[in-house]
PDB file of C-alpha atoms in Angstrom:
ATOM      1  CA  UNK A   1      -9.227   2.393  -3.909  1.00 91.00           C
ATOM      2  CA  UNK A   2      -6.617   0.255  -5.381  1.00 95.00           C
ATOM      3  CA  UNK A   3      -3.799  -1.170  -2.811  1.00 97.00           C
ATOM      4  CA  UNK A   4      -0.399  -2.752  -4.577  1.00 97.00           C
ATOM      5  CA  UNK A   5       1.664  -4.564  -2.148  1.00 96.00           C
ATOM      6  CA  UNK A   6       4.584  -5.144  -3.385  1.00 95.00           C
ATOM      7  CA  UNK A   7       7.603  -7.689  -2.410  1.00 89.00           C
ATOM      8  CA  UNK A   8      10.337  -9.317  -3.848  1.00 80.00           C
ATOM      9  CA  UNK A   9       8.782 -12.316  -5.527  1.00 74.00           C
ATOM     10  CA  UNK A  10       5.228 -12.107  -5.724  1.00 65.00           C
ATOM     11  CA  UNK A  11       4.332 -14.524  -2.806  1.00 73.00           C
ATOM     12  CA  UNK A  12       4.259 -12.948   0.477  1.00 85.00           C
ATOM     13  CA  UNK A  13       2.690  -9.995  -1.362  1.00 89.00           C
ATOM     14  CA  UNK A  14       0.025 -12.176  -2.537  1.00 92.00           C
ATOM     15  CA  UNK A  15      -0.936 -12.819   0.860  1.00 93.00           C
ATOM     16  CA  UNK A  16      -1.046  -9.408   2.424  1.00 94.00           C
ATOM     17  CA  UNK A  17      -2.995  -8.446  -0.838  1.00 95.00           C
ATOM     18  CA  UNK A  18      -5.556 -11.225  -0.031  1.00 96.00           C
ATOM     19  CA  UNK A  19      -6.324 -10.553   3.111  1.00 96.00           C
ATOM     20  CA  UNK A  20      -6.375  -6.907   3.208  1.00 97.00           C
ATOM     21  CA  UNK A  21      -8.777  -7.487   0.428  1.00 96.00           C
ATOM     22  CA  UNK A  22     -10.874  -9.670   2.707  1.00 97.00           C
ATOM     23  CA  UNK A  23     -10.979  -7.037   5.598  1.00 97.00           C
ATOM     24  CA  UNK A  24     -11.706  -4.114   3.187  1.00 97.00           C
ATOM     25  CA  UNK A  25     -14.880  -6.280   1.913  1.00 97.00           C
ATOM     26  CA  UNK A  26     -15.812  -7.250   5.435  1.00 96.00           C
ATOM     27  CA  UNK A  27     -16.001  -3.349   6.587  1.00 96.00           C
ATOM     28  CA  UNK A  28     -17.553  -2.594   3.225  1.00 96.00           C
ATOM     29  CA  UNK A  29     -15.121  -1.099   1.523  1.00 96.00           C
ATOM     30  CA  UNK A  30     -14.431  -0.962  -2.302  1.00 93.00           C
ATOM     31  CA  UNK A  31     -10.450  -1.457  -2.088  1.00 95.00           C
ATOM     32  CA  UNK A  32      -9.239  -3.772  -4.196  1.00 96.00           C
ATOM     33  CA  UNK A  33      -5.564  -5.266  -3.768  1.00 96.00           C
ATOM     34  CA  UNK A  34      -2.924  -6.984  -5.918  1.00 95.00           C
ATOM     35  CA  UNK A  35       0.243  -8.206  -5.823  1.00 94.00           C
ATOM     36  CA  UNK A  36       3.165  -6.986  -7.977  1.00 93.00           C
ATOM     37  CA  UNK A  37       6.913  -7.615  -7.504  1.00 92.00           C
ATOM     38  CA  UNK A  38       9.702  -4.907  -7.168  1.00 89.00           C
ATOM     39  CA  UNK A  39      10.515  -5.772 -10.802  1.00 90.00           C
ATOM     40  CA  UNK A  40       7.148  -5.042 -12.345  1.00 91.00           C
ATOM     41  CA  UNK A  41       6.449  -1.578  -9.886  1.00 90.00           C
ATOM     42  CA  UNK A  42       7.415   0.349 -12.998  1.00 89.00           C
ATOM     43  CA  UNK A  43       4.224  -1.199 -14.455  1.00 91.00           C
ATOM     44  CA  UNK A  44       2.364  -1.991 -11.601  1.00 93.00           C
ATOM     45  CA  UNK A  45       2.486   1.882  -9.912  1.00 93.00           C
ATOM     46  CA  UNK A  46       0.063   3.378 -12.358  1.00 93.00           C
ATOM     47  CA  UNK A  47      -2.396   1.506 -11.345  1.00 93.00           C
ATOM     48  CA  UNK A  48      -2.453   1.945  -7.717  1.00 95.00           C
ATOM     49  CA  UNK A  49      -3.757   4.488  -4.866  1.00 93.00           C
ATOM     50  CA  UNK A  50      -1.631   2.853  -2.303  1.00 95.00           C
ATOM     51  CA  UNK A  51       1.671   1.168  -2.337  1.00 97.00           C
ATOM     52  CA  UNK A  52       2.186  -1.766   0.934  1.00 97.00           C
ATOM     53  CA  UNK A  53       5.882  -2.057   0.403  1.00 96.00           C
ATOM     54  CA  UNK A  54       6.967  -5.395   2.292  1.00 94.00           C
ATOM     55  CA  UNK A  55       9.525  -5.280   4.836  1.00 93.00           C
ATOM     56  CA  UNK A  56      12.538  -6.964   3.202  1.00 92.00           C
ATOM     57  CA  UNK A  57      12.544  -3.751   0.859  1.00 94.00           C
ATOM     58  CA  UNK A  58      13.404  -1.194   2.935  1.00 94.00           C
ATOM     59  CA  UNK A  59      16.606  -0.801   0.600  1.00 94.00           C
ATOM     60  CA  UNK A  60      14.239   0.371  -2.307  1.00 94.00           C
ATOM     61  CA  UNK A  61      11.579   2.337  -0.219  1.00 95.00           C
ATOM     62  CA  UNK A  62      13.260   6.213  -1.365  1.00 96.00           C
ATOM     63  CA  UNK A  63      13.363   5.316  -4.721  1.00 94.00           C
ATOM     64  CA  UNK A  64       9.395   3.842  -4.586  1.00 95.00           C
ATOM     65  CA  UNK A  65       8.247   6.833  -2.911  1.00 95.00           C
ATOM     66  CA  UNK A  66      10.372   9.524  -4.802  1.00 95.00           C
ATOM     67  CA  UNK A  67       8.194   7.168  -8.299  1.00 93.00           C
ATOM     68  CA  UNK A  68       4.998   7.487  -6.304  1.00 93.00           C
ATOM     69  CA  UNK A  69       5.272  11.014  -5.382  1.00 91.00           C
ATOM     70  CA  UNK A  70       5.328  11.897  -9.281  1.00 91.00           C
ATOM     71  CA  UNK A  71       1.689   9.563  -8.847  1.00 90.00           C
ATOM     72  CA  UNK A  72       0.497  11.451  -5.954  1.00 87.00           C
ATOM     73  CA  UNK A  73       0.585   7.719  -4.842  1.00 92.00           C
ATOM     74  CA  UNK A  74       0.765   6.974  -0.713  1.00 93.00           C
ATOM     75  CA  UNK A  75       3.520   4.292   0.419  1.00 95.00           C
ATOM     76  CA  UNK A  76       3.672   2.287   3.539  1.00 96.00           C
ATOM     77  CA  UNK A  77       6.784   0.313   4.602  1.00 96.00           C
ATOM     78  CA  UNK A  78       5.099  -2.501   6.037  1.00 96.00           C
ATOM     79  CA  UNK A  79       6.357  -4.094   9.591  1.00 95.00           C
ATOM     80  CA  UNK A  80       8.535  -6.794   9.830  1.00 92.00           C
ATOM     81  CA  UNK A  81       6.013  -8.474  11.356  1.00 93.00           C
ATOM     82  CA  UNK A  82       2.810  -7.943   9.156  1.00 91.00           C
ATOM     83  CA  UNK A  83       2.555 -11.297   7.912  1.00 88.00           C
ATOM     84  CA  UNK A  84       1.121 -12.632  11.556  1.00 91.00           C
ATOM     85  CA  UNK A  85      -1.789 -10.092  10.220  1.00 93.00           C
ATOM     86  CA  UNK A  86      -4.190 -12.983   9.336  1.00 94.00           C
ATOM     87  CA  UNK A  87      -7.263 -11.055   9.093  1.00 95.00           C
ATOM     88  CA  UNK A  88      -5.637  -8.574   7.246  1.00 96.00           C
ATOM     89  CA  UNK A  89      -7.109  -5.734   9.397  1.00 96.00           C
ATOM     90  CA  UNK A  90      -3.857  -4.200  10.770  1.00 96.00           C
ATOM     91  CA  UNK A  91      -2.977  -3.537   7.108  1.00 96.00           C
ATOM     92  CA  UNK A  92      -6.156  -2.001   6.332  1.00 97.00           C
ATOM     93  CA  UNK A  93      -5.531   0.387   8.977  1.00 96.00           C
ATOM     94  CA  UNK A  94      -2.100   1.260   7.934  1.00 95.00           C
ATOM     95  CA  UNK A  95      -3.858   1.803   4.257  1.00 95.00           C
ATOM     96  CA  UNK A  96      -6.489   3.818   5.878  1.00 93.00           C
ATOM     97  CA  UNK A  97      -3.834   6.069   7.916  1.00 92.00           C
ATOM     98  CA  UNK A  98      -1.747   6.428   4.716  1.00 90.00           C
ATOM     99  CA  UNK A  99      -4.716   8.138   2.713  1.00 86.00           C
ATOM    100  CA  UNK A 100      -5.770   9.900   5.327  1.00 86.00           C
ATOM    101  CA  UNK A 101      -2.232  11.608   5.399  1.00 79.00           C
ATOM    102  CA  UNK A 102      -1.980  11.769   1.591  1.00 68.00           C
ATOM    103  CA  UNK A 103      -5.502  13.682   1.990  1.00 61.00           C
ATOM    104  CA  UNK A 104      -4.723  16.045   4.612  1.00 60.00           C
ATOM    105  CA  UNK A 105      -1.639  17.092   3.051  1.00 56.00           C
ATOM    106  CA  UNK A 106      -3.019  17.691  -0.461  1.00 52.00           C
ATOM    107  CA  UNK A 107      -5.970  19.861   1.532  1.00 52.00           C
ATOM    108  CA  UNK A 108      -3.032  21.859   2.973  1.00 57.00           C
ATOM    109  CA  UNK A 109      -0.702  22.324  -0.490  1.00 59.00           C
ATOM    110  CA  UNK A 110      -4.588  23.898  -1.470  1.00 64.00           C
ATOM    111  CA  UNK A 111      -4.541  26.044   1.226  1.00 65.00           C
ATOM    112  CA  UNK A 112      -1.218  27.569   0.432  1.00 62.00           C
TER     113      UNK A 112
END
């Protein structure tokens, strides 16, 4: 599972991305998380499972998720307050409850 969170400059995202990493490996997980930018996303999107979009671009979020949708790519709007998430473990969850929707929907568009 690859996780992009994604911010304005590169920094905050860098942080989320670390330490979502570090609770993925600590349940035993294979996710793997980077940072990107809101000016590299055109780049950065193909190689993702997940977009964490940071909080401070809610502006952007329809135009991210109408690019992801194309993907079959999930995206979470993070909280504003996700960067007290030191362990990184509330993010994983939100990740976790993202491609669980993204799975249960795609089971259902089979269905029909």
């Amino acid at each position: 599972m690859r996780i992009l969170v994604v911010c304005g400059a590169g920094a905050s995202s860098t942080f989320v991305a670390q330490r979502v990493r570090s609770a993925a490996e600590h349940q035993g997980l294979s996710y793997t998380a980077f940072a990107g930018t809101e000016s590299s996303l055109a780049t950065d999107i193909d190689a993702a499972d997940v977009i964490l979009v940071g909080p401070h671009l809610s502006h952007a979020l329809a135009r991210i998720e109408a690019d992801a949708a194309r993907r079959g790519t999930a995206v979470v709007l993070l909280p504003s307050d996700i960067f007290t998430d030191r362990e990184g473990t509330r993010t994983l969850a939100l990740v976790q409850e993202a491609l669980a929707s993204r799975f249960d929907h795609l089971a259902r568009q089979e269905q029909d």
